[in-house]
Amino acid sequence: MTSRPVVSVYSKTGASEVVDSVPLPAVFTAPIRDDIVQFVHSNMNKNRRQAHGVYHKAGMMHAAESWGTGRAVARIPRIGGSGTSRSGQGAFGNQCRKGRMFAPLKTYRRWHRKINTNQRRHAVAAAVAATAVTPLVLARGHRVLGAPELPLVVDSLNVDTTKALLTSLKNLGATEDLKKARESKRVRIGQGKMRNSRYALRKASAARSKVFNGLQAGMATSFDKAETEFQRIGNQIVSESEEEEDEQ
């Protein structure tokens, strides 16, 4: 007889009511490769950048000419004329006052990055596996000590109202993280506050469900949509984990 790690299934009426136990999905046993996660996350963020550049004549619109050799000064082009402090100052170079930047930005720069499909899958699997390690979740700032275990599996959370959802989460001891996210609402730093994103909130717990009908409706309005972030796991990873379970 083979043994495999299992996770308890709790009733939505309370954390002390264990109704069943199910095998832990294979994705939660994936190696936690923080180096792969960091690499994929960094490169995927680059794919959201918008191409921009500087004016092609910026820093080059000076009447300047090099003095040549023999004067014991650098051969950088210098502003001509006399009678002003600007006379004789270097121009054009990136080390000069009012000079152009080094390697001026162009719109045809390679802004985006291609990421190997297998690396993406490893990164998602590692990120999902890390959500089941309580010390890592706590280190990120989440308040999950009230939850009986991670991952927290519930038999059914098919609710239609936020009030019913919060009642169920309170029974499971999983509202402390939602409260932290709700109280973290603040005015966003920088110009983003003028761009239709005035407020910023911390992330709270992630929810995973095959059917999001009632659960999504219950979570859509609570705490200004800030307490829960839905994370849909890639179909490839889920199918691979289910295939591994079938083989075992």
Coordinates of C-alpha atoms in Angstrom, one line a residue:
M1 CA 0.0 0.0 0.0
T2 CA 1.3 3.4 -1.0
S3 CA 1.0 6.4 1.2
R4 CA 0.7 10.0 0.1
P5 CA 0.3 13.3 1.9
V6 CA -3.3 14.3 2.6
V7 CA -5.0 17.5 3.5
S8 CA -8.1 17.8 5.7
V9 CA -11.4 19.1 4.3
Y10 CA -13.2 21.4 6.7
S11 CA -16.8 22.4 6.9
K12 CA -17.7 26.0 6.3
T13 CA -19.5 26.0 9.7
G14 CA -16.3 25.7 11.7
A15 CA -12.6 24.9 11.7
S16 CA -13.1 22.1 14.2
E17 CA -15.3 20.1 11.9
V18 CA -13.2 17.9 9.6
V19 CA -15.6 16.2 7.1
D20 CA -13.1 14.4 4.9
S21 CA -9.5 14.2 3.8
V22 CA -8.2 14.3 0.2
P23 CA -4.8 13.6 -1.3
L24 CA -2.6 16.7 -1.5
P25 CA -2.3 17.7 -5.2
A26 CA 1.1 17.0 -6.7
V27 CA 1.7 20.7 -7.5
F28 CA 2.1 21.4 -3.7
T29 CA 5.0 19.0 -3.6
A30 CA 6.9 20.8 -6.4
P31 CA 10.4 22.1 -5.5
I32 CA 10.3 25.7 -4.4
R33 CA 12.8 27.4 -6.7
D34 CA 12.9 31.0 -5.7
D35 CA 15.5 31.7 -8.4
I36 CA 13.2 30.6 -11.2
V37 CA 10.3 32.5 -9.7
Q38 CA 12.3 35.7 -9.5
F39 CA 13.7 35.3 -13.0
V40 CA 10.2 34.6 -14.6
H41 CA 8.6 37.4 -12.5
S42 CA 11.2 39.9 -13.5
N43 CA 11.0 39.1 -17.2
M44 CA 7.2 38.9 -17.3
N45 CA 7.1 42.4 -15.8
K46 CA 9.2 43.7 -18.7
N47 CA 6.5 42.6 -21.1
R48 CA 4.2 45.2 -19.6
R49 CA 6.5 48.1 -20.5
Q50 CA 5.5 50.7 -23.1
A51 CA 8.1 51.7 -25.7
H52 CA 9.4 55.2 -25.3
G53 CA 12.4 57.2 -26.4
V54 CA 14.1 60.6 -26.2
Y55 CA 14.2 63.2 -28.9
H56 CA 16.9 62.3 -31.4
K57 CA 18.4 65.8 -31.3
A58 CA 18.3 66.2 -27.5
G59 CA 21.7 67.4 -26.1
M60 CA 23.1 67.8 -29.6
M61 CA 21.7 71.2 -30.5
H62 CA 24.8 73.2 -29.5
A63 CA 27.2 75.4 -31.5
A64 CA 30.4 73.6 -30.4
E65 CA 33.6 72.4 -31.9
S66 CA 36.6 70.6 -30.5
W67 CA 39.8 72.7 -29.8
G68 CA 41.9 69.9 -31.1
T69 CA 45.2 68.7 -29.5
G70 CA 48.0 70.8 -28.0
R71 CA 46.0 72.7 -25.4
A72 CA 46.3 70.2 -22.5
V73 CA 42.5 69.9 -22.3
A74 CA 40.1 67.1 -23.4
R75 CA 39.2 67.0 -27.1
I76 CA 35.5 67.1 -26.3
P77 CA 33.6 69.7 -28.4
R78 CA 33.4 73.0 -26.6
I79 CA 30.9 75.9 -26.7
G80 CA 32.3 78.9 -28.7
G81 CA 32.0 82.6 -28.1
S82 CA 33.1 84.6 -25.1
G83 CA 31.8 86.9 -22.4
T84 CA 29.7 84.2 -20.7
S85 CA 30.4 81.3 -18.3
R86 CA 29.0 78.9 -20.9
S87 CA 31.9 79.7 -23.3
G88 CA 34.5 76.9 -23.4
Q89 CA 32.3 74.4 -21.6
G90 CA 32.1 70.9 -23.1
A91 CA 29.0 69.8 -25.1
F92 CA 27.4 66.8 -26.7
G93 CA 28.9 64.2 -24.5
N94 CA 27.0 62.3 -21.8
Q95 CA 29.5 63.6 -19.2
C96 CA 28.9 67.3 -20.2
R97 CA 26.4 69.7 -18.9
K98 CA 23.3 69.8 -21.1
G99 CA 24.8 66.9 -23.1
R100 CA 22.9 63.9 -24.5
M101 CA 22.4 60.8 -22.5
F102 CA 24.5 57.7 -23.1
A103 CA 22.8 55.3 -25.6
P104 CA 19.7 57.4 -26.1
L105 CA 16.5 55.4 -25.7
K106 CA 14.8 54.3 -28.9
T107 CA 11.4 52.9 -29.5
Y108 CA 12.9 49.9 -31.3
R109 CA 14.8 48.8 -28.2
R110 CA 14.1 45.2 -27.2
W111 CA 11.7 46.0 -24.4
H112 CA 10.0 42.6 -24.1
R113 CA 11.5 39.2 -23.1
K114 CA 10.7 35.7 -24.2
I115 CA 10.4 33.2 -21.4
N116 CA 10.6 29.4 -21.9
T117 CA 7.3 27.7 -21.4
N118 CA 8.8 25.1 -19.0
Q119 CA 10.3 27.9 -16.9
R120 CA 6.9 29.5 -16.7
R121 CA 5.4 26.3 -15.6
H122 CA 8.1 25.6 -13.0
A123 CA 7.6 29.2 -11.6
V124 CA 3.9 28.8 -11.3
A125 CA 4.3 25.3 -9.7
A126 CA 6.9 26.7 -7.2
A127 CA 4.7 29.7 -6.3
V128 CA 1.7 27.5 -5.7
A129 CA 3.8 25.1 -3.6
A130 CA 5.1 28.0 -1.5
T131 CA 1.5 28.9 -0.5
A132 CA 1.3 25.7 1.5
V133 CA 4.4 26.5 3.6
T134 CA 3.2 28.5 6.6
P135 CA 6.6 30.2 7.4
L136 CA 6.9 31.5 3.9
V137 CA 3.3 32.8 3.9
L138 CA 3.9 34.5 7.3
A139 CA 7.2 36.0 6.1
R140 CA 5.3 37.7 3.2
G141 CA 3.1 39.4 5.8
H142 CA -0.1 37.4 5.7
R143 CA -1.9 36.7 8.9
V144 CA -2.9 33.1 8.7
L145 CA -2.1 31.8 12.2
G146 CA -5.9 31.5 12.8
A147 CA -6.3 29.0 10.0
P148 CA -6.2 25.4 11.0
E149 CA -3.8 24.4 8.2
L150 CA -2.5 25.4 4.8
P151 CA -3.8 24.9 2.2
L152 CA -7.2 25.4 3.7
V153 CA -9.7 23.2 1.9
V154 CA -13.4 23.7 2.4
D155 CA -16.1 21.3 1.4
S156 CA -18.3 24.1 -0.1
L157 CA -18.2 27.9 -0.2
N158 CA -20.9 28.3 -2.8
V159 CA -22.4 31.5 -1.4
D160 CA -24.1 34.4 -3.1
T161 CA -23.5 37.2 -0.7
T162 CA -20.5 38.7 0.9
K163 CA -22.1 38.5 4.3
A164 CA -22.5 34.8 4.1
L165 CA -18.9 34.4 2.8
L166 CA -17.4 36.4 5.7
T167 CA -19.4 34.4 8.2
S168 CA -18.0 31.2 6.7
L169 CA -14.4 32.6 6.7
K170 CA -14.9 33.8 10.3
N171 CA -15.9 30.3 11.3
L172 CA -12.7 29.0 9.7
G173 CA -10.5 31.6 11.4
A174 CA -9.4 33.1 8.0
T175 CA -10.6 36.7 8.4
E176 CA -7.5 38.2 10.0
D177 CA -5.7 38.5 6.7
L178 CA -8.8 40.1 5.1
K179 CA -9.0 42.6 7.9
K180 CA -5.4 43.5 7.4
A181 CA -5.9 44.1 3.7
R182 CA -9.0 46.2 4.4
E183 CA -7.2 48.4 6.8
S184 CA -4.2 48.9 4.5
K185 CA -6.1 51.2 2.2
R186 CA -4.0 54.3 1.5
V187 CA -3.5 56.9 -1.1
R188 CA -1.1 55.6 -3.8
I189 CA 2.3 57.1 -3.9
G190 CA 3.3 59.0 -7.1
Q191 CA 1.4 60.1 -10.2
G192 CA -0.7 56.9 -10.3
K193 CA -3.2 58.6 -8.0
M194 CA -4.1 60.8 -10.9
R195 CA -4.4 57.9 -13.3
N196 CA -7.6 56.2 -12.1
S197 CA -5.8 54.3 -9.4
R198 CA -5.9 56.6 -6.5
Y199 CA -5.9 54.0 -3.7
A200 CA -3.6 51.1 -3.1
L201 CA -4.2 48.1 -0.9
R202 CA -2.2 45.1 0.2
K203 CA -2.9 41.6 -1.2
A204 CA -4.8 39.1 0.9
S205 CA -5.4 35.4 0.6
A206 CA -5.7 33.7 -2.8
A207 CA -8.7 31.5 -3.7
R208 CA -8.8 28.6 -6.0
S209 CA -12.0 26.9 -7.2
K210 CA -13.1 25.1 -10.3
V211 CA -16.4 26.9 -10.3
F212 CA -16.4 30.6 -9.4
N213 CA -20.1 31.3 -9.7
G214 CA -21.3 31.9 -6.1
L215 CA -17.8 32.2 -4.6
Q216 CA -16.9 35.0 -7.0
A217 CA -20.1 36.8 -6.5
G218 CA -19.6 36.8 -2.7
M219 CA -16.0 38.0 -3.0
A220 CA -16.5 40.6 -5.7
T221 CA -17.8 43.4 -3.5
S222 CA -16.1 42.8 -0.1
F223 CA -13.6 45.3 1.0
D224 CA -13.5 47.2 -2.3
K225 CA -12.3 44.0 -4.1
A226 CA -9.1 44.1 -2.2
E227 CA -9.3 41.2 0.2
T228 CA -8.9 38.4 -2.2
E229 CA -6.9 37.9 -5.4
F230 CA -8.1 35.1 -7.7
Q231 CA -5.3 33.1 -9.1
R232 CA -6.2 30.7 -11.9
I233 CA -3.6 28.0 -12.1
G234 CA -2.6 27.1 -15.7
N235 CA -4.5 24.2 -17.2
Q236 CA -1.2 22.5 -18.1
I237 CA 0.0 22.4 -14.5
V238 CA -3.3 21.2 -13.1
S239 CA -3.6 18.5 -15.7
E240 CA 0.0 17.4 -15.1
S241 CA -0.6 17.1 -11.3
E242 CA -3.7 15.1 -11.8
E243 CA -1.9 12.8 -14.2
E244 CA 0.8 12.2 -11.6
E245 CA -1.9 11.5 -8.9
D246 CA -3.5 8.9 -11.3
E247 CA -0.2 7.2 -11.8
Q248 CA 0.4 7.0 -8.1

